[in-house]
CSV table of C-alpha atoms in Angstrom, one decimal:
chain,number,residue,atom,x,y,z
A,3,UNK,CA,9.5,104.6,-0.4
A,4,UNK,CA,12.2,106.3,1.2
A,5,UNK,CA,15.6,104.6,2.3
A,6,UNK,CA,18.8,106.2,4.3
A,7,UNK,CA,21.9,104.8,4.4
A,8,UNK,CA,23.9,106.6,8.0
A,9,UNK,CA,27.6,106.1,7.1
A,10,UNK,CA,26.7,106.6,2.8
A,11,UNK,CA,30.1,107.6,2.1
A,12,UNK,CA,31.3,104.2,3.1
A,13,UNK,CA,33.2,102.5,-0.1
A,14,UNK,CA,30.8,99.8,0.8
A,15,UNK,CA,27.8,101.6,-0.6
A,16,UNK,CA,28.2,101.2,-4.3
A,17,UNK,CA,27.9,97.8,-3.5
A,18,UNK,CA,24.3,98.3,-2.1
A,19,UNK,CA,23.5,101.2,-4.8
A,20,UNK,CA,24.1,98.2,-7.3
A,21,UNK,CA,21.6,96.0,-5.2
A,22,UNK,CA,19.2,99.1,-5.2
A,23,UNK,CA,19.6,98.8,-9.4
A,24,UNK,CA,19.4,95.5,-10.2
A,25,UNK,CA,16.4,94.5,-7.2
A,26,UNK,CA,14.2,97.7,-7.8
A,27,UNK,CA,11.3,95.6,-8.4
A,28,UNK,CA,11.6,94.0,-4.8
A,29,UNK,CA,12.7,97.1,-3.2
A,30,UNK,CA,11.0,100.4,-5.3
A,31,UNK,CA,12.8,103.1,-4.0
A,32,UNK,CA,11.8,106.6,-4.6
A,33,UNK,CA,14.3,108.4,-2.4
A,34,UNK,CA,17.5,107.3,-1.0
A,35,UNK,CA,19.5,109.1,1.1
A,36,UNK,CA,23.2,108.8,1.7
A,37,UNK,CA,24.2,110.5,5.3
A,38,UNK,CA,28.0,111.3,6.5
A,39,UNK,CA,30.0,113.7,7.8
A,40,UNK,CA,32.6,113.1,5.7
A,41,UNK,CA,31.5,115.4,2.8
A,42,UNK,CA,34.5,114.6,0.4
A,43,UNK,CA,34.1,110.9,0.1
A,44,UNK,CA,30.2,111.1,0.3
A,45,UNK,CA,30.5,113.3,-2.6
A,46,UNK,CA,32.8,110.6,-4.6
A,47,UNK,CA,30.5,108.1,-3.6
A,48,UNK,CA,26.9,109.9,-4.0
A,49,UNK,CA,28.1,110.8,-7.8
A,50,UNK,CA,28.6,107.3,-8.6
A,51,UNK,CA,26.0,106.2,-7.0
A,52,UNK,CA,24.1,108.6,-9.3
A,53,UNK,CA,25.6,107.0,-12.4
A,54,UNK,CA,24.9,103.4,-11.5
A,55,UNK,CA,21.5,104.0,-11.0
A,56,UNK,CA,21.0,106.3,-14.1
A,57,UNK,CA,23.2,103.5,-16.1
A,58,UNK,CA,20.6,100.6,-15.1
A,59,UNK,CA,17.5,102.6,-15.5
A,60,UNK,CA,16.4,103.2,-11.5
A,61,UNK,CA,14.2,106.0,-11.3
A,62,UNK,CA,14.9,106.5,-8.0
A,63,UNK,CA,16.1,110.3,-6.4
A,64,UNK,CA,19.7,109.9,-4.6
A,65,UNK,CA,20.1,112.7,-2.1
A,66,UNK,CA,23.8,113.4,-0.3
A,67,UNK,CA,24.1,115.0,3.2
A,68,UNK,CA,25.7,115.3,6.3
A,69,UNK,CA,22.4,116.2,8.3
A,70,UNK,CA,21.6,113.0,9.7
A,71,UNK,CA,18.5,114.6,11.6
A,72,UNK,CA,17.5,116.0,7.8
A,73,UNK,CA,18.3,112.8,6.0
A,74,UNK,CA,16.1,110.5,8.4
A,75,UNK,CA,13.0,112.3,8.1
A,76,UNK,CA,10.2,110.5,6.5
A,77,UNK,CA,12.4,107.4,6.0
A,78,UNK,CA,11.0,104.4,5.9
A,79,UNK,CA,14.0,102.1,6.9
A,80,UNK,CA,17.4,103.1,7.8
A,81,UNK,CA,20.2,101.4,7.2
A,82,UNK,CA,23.4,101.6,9.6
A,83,UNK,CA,26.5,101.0,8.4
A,84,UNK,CA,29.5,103.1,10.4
A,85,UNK,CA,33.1,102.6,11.5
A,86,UNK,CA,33.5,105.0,14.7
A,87,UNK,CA,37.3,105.8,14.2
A,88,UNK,CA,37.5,104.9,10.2
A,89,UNK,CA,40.0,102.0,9.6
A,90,UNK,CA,42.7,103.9,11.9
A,91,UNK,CA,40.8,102.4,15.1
A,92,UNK,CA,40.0,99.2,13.0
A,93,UNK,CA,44.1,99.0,12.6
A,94,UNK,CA,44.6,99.6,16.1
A,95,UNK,CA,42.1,97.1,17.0
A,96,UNK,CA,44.0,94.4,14.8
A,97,UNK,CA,47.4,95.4,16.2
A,98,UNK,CA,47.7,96.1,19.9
A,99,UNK,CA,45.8,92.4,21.2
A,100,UNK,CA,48.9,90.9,19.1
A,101,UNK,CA,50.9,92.6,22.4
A,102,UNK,CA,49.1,90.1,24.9
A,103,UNK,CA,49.2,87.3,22.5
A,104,UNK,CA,45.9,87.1,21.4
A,105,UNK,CA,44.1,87.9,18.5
A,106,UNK,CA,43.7,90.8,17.2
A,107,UNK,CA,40.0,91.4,15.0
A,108,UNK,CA,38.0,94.2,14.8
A,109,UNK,CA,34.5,92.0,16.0
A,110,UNK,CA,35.7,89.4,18.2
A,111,UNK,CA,38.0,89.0,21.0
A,112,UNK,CA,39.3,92.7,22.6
A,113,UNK,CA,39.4,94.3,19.3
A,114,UNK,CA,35.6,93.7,19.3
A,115,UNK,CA,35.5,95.0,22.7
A,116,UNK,CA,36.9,98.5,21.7
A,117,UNK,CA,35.0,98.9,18.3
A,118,UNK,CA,31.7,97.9,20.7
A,119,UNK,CA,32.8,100.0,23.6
A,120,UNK,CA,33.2,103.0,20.5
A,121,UNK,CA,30.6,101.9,18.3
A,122,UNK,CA,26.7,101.5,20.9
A,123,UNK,CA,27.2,105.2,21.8
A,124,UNK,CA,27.2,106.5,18.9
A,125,UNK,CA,24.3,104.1,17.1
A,126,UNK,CA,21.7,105.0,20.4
A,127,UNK,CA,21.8,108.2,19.7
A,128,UNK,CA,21.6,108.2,15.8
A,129,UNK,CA,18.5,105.4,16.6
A,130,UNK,CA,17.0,108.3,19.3
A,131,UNK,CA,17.1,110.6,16.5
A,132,UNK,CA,15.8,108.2,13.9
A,133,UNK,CA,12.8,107.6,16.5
A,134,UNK,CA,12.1,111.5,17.2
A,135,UNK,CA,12.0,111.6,13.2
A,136,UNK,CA,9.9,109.0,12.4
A,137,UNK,CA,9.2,106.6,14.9
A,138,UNK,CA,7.2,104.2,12.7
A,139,UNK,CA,11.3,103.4,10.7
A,140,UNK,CA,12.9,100.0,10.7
A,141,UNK,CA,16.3,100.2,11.5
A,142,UNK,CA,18.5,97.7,9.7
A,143,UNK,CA,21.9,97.0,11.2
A,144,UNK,CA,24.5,96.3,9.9
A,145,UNK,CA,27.4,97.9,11.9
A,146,UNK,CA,29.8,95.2,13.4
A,147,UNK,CA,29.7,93.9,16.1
A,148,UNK,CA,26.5,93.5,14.9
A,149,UNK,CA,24.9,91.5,18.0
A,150,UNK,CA,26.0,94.0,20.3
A,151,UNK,CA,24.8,97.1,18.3
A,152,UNK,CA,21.5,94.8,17.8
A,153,UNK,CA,21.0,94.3,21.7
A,154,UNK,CA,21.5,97.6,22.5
A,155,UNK,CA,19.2,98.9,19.8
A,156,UNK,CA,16.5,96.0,21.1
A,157,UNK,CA,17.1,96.9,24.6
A,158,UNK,CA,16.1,100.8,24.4
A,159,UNK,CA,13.1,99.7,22.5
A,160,UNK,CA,13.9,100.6,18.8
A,161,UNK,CA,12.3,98.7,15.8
A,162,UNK,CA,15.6,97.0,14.7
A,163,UNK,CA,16.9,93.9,12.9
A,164,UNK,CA,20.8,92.6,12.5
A,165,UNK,CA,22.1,91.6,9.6
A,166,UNK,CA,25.7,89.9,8.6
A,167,UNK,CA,26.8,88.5,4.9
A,168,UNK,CA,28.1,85.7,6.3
A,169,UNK,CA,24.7,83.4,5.7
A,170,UNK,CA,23.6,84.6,2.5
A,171,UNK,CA,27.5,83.9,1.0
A,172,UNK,CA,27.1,80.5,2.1
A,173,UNK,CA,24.0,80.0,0.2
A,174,UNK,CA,25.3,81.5,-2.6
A,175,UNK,CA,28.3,79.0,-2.6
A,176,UNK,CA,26.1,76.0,-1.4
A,177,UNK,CA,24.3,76.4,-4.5
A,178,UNK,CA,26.8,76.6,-7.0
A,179,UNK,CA,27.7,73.1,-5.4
A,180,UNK,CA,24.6,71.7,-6.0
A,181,UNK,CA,24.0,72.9,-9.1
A,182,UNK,CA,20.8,74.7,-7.7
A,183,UNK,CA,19.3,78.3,-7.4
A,184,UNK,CA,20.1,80.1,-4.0
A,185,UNK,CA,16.3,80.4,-3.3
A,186,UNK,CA,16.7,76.6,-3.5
A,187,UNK,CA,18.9,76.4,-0.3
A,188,UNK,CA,18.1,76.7,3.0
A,189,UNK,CA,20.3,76.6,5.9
A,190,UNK,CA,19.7,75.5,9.0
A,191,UNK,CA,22.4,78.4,10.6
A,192,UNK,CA,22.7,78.6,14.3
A,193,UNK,CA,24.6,81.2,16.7
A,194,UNK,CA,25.2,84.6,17.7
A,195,UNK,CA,27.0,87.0,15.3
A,196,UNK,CA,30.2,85.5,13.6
A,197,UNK,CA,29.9,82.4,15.9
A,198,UNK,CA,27.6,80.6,13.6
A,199,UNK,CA,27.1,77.0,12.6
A,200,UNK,CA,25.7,75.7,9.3
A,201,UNK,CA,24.1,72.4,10.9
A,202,UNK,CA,21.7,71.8,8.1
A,203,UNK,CA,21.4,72.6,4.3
A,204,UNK,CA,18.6,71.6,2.8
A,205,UNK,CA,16.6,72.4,-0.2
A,206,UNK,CA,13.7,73.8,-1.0
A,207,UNK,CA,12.9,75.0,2.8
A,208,UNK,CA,12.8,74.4,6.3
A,209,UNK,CA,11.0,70.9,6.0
A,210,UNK,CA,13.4,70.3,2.7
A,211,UNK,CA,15.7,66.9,2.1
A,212,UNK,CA,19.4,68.0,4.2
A,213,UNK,CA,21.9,67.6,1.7
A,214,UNK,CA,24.8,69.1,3.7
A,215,UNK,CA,26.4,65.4,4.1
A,216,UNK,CA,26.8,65.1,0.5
A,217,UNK,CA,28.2,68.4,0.4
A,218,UNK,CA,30.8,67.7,3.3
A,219,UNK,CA,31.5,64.1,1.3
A,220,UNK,CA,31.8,66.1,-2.9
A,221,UNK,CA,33.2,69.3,-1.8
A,222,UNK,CA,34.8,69.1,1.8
A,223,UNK,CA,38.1,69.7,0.4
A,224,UNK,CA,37.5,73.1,-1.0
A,225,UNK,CA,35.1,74.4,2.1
A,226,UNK,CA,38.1,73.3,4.4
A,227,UNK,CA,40.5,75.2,2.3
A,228,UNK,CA,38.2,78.3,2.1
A,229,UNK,CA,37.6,78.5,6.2
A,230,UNK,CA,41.5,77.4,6.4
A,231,UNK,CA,40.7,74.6,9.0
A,232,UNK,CA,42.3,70.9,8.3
A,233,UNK,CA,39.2,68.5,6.0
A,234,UNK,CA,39.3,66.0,9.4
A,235,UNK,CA,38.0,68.7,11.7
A,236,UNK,CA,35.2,69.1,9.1
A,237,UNK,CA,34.4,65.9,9.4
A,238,UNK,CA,34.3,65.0,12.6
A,239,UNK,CA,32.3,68.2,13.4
A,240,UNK,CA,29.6,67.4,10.6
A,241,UNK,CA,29.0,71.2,9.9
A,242,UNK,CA,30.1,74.0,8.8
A,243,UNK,CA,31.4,76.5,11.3
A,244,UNK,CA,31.6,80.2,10.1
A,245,UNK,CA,35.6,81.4,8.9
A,246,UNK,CA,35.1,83.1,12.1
A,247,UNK,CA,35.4,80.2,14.4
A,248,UNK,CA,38.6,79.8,13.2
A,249,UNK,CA,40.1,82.7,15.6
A,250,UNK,CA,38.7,80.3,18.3
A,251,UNK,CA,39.5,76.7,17.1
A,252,UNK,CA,43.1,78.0,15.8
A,253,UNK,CA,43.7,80.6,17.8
A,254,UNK,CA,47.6,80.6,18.7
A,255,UNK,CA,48.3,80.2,14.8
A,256,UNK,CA,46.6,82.6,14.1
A,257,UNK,CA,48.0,84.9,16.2
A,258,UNK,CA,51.4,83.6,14.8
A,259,UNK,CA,50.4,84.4,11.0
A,260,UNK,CA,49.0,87.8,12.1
A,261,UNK,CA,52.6,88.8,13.6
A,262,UNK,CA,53.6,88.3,11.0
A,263,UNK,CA,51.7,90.3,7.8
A,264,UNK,CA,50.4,93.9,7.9
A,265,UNK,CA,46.9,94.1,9.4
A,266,UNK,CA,43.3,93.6,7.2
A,267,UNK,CA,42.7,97.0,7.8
A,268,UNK,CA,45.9,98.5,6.3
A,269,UNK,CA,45.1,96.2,3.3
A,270,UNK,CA,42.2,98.0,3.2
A,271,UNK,CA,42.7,101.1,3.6
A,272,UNK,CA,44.8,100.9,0.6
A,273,UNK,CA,41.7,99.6,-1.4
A,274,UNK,CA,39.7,102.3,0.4
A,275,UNK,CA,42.2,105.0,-1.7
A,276,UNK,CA,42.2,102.7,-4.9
A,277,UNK,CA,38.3,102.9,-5.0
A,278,UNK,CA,37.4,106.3,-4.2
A,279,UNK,CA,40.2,107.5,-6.8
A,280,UNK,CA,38.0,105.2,-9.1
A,281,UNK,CA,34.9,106.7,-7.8
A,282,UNK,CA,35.8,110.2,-9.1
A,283,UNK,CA,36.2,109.1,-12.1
A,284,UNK,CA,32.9,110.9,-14.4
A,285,UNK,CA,33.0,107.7,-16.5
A,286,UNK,CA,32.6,104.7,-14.0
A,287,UNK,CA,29.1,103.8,-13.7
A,288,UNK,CA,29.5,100.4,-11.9
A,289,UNK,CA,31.2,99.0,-9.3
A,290,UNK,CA,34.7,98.3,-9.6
A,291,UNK,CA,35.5,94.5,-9.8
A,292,UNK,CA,38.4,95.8,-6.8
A,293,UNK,CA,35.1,96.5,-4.5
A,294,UNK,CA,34.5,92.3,-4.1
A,295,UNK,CA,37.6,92.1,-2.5
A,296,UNK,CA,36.8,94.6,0.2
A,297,UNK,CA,34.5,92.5,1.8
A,298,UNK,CA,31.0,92.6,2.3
A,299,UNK,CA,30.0,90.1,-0.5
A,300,UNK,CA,26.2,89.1,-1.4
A,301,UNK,CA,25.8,92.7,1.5
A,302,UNK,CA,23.6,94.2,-0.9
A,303,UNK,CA,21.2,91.4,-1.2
A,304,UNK,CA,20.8,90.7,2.1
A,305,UNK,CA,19.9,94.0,2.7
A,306,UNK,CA,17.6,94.5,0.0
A,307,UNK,CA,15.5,91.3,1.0
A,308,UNK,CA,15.4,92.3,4.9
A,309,UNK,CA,14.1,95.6,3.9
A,310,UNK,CA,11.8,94.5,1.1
A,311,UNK,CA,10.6,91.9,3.6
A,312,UNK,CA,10.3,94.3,6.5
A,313,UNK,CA,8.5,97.0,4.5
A,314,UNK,CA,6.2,94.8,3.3
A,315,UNK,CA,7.5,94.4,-0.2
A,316,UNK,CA,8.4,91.2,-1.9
A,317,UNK,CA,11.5,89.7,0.4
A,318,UNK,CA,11.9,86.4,1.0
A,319,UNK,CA,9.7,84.8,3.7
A,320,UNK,CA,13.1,83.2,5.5
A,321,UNK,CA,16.3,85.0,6.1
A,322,UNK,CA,18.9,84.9,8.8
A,323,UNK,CA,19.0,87.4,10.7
A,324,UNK,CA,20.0,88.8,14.4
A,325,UNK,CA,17.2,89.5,16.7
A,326,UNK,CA,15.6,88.3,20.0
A,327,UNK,CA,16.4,85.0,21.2
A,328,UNK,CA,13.2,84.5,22.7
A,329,UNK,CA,13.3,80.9,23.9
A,330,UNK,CA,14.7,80.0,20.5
A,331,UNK,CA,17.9,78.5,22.0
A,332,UNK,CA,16.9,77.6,25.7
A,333,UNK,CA,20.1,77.4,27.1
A,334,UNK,CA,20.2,81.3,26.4
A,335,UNK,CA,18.5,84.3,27.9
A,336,UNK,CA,15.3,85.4,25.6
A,337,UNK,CA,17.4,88.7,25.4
A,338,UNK,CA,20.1,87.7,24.3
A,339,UNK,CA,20.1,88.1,20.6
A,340,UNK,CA,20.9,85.2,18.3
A,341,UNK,CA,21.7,84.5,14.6
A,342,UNK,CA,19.4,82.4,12.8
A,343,UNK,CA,16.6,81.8,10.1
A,344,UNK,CA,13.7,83.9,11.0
A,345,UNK,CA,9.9,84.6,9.2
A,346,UNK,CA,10.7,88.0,8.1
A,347,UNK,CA,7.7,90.6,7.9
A,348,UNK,CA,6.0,94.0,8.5
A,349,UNK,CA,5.7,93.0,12.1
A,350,UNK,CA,9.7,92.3,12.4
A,351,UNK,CA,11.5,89.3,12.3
A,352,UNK,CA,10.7,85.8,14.1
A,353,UNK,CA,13.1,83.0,14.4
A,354,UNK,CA,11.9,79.7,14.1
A,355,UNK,CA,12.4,76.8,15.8
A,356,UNK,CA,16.3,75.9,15.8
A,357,UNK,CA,16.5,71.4,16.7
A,358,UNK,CA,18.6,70.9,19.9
A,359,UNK,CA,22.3,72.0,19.6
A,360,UNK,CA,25.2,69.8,20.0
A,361,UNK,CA,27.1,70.7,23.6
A,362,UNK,CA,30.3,71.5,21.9
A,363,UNK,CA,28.3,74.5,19.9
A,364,UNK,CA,25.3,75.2,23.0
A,365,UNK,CA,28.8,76.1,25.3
A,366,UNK,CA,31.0,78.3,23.6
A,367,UNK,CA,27.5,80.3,22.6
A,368,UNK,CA,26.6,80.6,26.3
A,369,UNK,CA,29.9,81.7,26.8
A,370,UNK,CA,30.3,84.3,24.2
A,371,UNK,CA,26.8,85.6,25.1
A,372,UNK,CA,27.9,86.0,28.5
A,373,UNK,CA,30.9,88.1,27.4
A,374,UNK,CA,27.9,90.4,25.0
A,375,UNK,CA,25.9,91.1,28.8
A,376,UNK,CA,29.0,92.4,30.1
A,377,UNK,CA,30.6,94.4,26.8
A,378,UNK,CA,27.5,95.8,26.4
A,379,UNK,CA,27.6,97.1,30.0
A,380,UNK,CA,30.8,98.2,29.5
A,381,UNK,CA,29.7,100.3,26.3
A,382,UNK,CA,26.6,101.7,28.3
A,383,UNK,CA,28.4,102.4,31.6
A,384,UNK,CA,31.8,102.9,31.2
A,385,UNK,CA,34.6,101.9,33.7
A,386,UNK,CA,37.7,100.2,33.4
A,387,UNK,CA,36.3,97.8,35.8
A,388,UNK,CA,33.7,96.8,33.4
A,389,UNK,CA,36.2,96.6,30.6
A,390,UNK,CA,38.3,94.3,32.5
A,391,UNK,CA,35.4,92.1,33.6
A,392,UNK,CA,34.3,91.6,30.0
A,393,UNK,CA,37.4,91.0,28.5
A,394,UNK,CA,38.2,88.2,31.3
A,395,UNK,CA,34.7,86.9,29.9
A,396,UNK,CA,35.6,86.2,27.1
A,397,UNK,CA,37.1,82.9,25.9
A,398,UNK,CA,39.9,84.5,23.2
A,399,UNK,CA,41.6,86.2,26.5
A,400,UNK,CA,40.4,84.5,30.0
A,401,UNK,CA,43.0,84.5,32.0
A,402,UNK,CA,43.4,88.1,34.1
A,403,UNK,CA,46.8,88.9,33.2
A,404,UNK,CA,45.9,89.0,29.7
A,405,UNK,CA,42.6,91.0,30.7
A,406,UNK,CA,44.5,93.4,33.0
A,407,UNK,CA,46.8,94.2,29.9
A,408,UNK,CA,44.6,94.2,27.3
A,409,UNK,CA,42.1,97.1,29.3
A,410,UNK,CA,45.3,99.0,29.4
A,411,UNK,CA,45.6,99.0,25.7
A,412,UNK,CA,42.4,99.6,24.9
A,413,UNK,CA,41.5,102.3,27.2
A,414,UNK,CA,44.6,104.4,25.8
A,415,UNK,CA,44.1,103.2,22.5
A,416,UNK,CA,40.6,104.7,22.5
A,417,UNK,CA,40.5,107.3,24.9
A,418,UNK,CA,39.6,110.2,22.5
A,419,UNK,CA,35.9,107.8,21.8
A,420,UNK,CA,35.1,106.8,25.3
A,421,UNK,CA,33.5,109.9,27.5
A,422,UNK,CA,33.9,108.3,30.7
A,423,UNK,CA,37.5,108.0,30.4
């Protein structure tokens, strides 16, 4: 079996070489290929990569290359996982919404606009290339914003699946809750990308006993302080909203604490140059305990059971995931693509049935999607017009002074990545 990772020289990647290591019998992978341009940090990384695998005994082949058309060939899945502009775009992103009063985040809101708007480009063509390669791949996403890239990917016809870390970490805390295996929880998780919902969590599948009541009853404390939204709202929702909802459900403070504290990316970019100074080092052959806090926790996992699922390996039957809608969630589009628990296989991925959704969740996804339709033609189109029609869309900026300022910013933030401007 034959894996490559497009954007290898990420500092993410140890993180999935580690996955690679310790999951080999789910995932046996004979070649794996790390593409990017960037030759110096790919280096860094593919050498560690090297060790970790040599450390735990993998006898996989890890190959290091900036020839994407080269490293694709004969793949069997490729994963995507690039940052068009590095975390210099991501900073400006985070930074120059703050001027309008709104958030600033590098998926949502008109920082997700820009790194969308930079991002579909760039992942078409790699995926046209991928195709002319080998046309039989699975291409695994997991470049933010993730249902955008996914939709895009979906619409020109391309054999691809979304994935996010943001299910798989609350399983992974559920079950230290409960005192259970994660393979023991399943959540009922509902959404697009970073607008999710935990409605359910029950255990021992789809038809399992829900025990997310207790959970919000024993532990409601600690998942209130960890998504930094007040216990009450908690429990008078009855679910578990994603630590993204809280840009929408706490909006102006947030954009008060973020005026007031360097930007996420800045933070890490500084980790970026902590890790790969520790990634030269000959005698590392694991990840660095620093690498959790970069982000991405449980990624490696996730990944590894998608593709071990989709390659027809031993992944877990059920795993959330972002793919068609397909009359899933009626009140959206079948196109539009969603977030939830889906049978995973060799033919793809296909959700299952999702119970009627509360109004005050069904709304804000309807919204949101709407906003996706028109980002997406912004990305595929170009025009300031377009820009300005999605960003008045979307419900972090909605009113058209904002929008008219914030298209300014971004267009001259991100000239140098957009061709039509």
């Amino acid at each position: 079996m034959k894996l490559a990772v497009v954007g290898g020289g990420s500092t993410y990647t140890p993180e999935l070489i580690d996955g690679f290591a310790r999951l080999r019998d789910t995932l046996p992978i004979e070649e794996l290929v790390l593409v990017d341009p960037a030759l110096d940090r790919l280096e860094l990384v593919g050498s560690l990569a090297r060790r970790i695998f040599a450390k735990q005994g993998h006898p996989g082949r890890i190959i290091t290359t900036d020839d994407l058309d080269a490293g694709v060939e004969g793949a069997d899945a490729v994963l995507l996982q690039l940052r068009v502009g590095g975390q210099a775009a991501r900073n400006e992103d985070e930074t120059w919404p703050l001027e309008c009063g709104c958030v600033g985040q590098e998926t949502t809101g008109a920082g997700g606009l820009a790194k969308a708007l930079r991002t579909v480009p760039v992942v078409l063509d790699i995926a046209e290339r991928v195709r002319r390669a080998n046309p039989d791949a699975w291409i695994i996403d997991f470049t933010n914003p993730v249902g955008i890239v996914t939709r895009a990917l979906l619409q020109a016809g391309h054999k691809a699946v979304g994935l996010c870390n943001v299910a798989i970490g609350f399983q992974r805390r559920f079950a230290g809750m409960l005192g259970v295996t994660p393979a023991d929880v399943h959540l009922d998780h509902v959404g697009l990308n970073h607008l999710t919902w935990e409605t359910g969590v029950r255990l021992g599948g789809p038809e399992g006993e829900n025990v997310l009541p207790k959970l919000l009853a024993e532990h409601g404390d600690t998942l209130a302080d960890t998504l930094r939204l007040p216990r009450d709202i908690l429990d008078r929702l009855g679910v578990v909203p994603s630590y993204y909802l809280r840009y929408f459900y706490a909006h102006d403070e947030v954009v008060r604490e973020l005026g007031t504290k360097p930007s996420r990316a800045a933070e890490v970019a500084e980790m970026e140059r902590e890790l790969l100074k520790m990634y030269g080092d000959p005698e590392l052959d694991e990840k660095p305990a620093l690498l959790a806090k970069r982000g991405g926790a449980y990624y490696s996992e996730a990944a590894v059971d998608l593709a071990a699922s989709l390659l027809g390996g031993g992944g877990s039957r059920y795993q959330v995931v972002n793919t068609y809608n397909k009359g899933t969630l009626p009140f959206l589009p079948d196109d539009a693509v969603i977030e939830v628990q889906a049978a995973v296989g060799h033919a793809g991925a296909a959700p299952l049935p999702v119970a009627p959704v509360d109004p005050l969740y069904a709304g804000l996804m309807a919204n949101v999607t709407a906003y996706e339709d028109l980002a997406l033609e912004a990305a595929l189109r170009g025009g300031r017009e377009r820009v300005f029609r999605a960003l008045l869309a979307h419900p972090l900026v909605g009113q058209y002074a904002y929008a008219e300022g914030l298209t300014d910013r971004l267009i001259a933030h991100n000239r140098e990545h957009l061709a039509w401007a």
